[in-house]
XYZ file of C-alpha atoms in Angstrom:
82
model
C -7.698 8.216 -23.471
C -7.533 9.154 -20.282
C -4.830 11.530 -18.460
C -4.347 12.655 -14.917
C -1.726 14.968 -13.881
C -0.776 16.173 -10.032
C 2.197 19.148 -8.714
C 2.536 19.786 -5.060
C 4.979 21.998 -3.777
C 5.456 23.512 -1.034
C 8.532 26.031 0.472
C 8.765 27.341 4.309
C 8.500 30.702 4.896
C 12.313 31.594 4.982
C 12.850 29.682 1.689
C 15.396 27.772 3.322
C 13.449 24.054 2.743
C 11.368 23.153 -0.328
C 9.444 20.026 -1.561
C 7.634 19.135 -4.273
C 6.274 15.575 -6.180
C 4.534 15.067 -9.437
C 2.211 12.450 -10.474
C 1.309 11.194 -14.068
C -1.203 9.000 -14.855
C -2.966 7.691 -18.305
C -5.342 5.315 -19.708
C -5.918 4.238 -23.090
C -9.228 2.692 -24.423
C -9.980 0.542 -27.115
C -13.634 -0.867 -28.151
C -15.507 -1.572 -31.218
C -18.648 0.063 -31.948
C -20.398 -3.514 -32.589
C -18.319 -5.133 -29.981
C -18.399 -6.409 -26.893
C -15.045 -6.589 -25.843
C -12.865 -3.738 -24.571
C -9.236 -3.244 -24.007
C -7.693 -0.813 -21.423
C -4.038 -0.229 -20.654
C -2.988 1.848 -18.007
C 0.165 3.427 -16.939
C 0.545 4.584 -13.278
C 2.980 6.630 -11.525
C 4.561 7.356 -15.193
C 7.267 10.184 -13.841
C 8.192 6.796 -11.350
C 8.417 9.332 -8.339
C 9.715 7.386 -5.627
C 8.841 9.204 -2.024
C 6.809 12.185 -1.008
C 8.175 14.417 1.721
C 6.692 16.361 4.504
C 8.244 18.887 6.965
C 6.783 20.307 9.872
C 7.984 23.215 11.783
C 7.179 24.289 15.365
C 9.160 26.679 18.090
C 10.123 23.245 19.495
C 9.747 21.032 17.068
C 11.050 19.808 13.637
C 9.870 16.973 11.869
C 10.521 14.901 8.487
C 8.639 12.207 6.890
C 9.151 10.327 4.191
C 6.704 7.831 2.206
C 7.773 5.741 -0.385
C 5.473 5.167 -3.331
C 4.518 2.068 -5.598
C 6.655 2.597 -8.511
C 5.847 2.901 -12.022
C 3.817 0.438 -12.955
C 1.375 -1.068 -15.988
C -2.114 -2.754 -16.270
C -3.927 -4.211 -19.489
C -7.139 -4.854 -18.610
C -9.663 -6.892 -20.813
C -13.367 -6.300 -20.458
C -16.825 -8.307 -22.018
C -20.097 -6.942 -21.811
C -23.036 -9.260 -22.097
């Protein structure tokens, strides 16, 4: 088993504006000593966050952007080794 785990936050100087997104990701294995066949299922984006923001600050300038994320999501994977 596999686990991945990602925070970012950030805050502006004056406090006044404040951001932050999480990211959770896992794997679980499964293979036989003697066998040749593995199985993997894998969860992404398990907290399903659903944009990251990003602020930018400037004497003149104040920007926002916004991306939106694949949400959560599952794989099973099947793998055979010769």
């Amino acid at each position: 088993m596999t686990v991945d785990y990602q925070y970012n936050e950030y805050k502006n100087r004056v406090g006044g504006v404040s951001s932050y997104y999480d990211f959770l990701n896992a794997a679980l294995y499964f293979e036989r000593e003697d066998s040749p066949w593995e199985i993997k299922v894998t969860g992404l984006n398990l907290l399903n966050t659903a944009s990251i923001r990003q602020d930018s600050f400037s004497e003149n300038l104040i920007s926002t952007f916004e991306y939106f994320v694949q949400p959560r999501y599952f794989l099973l994977s099947v793998k055979y080794s010769l």
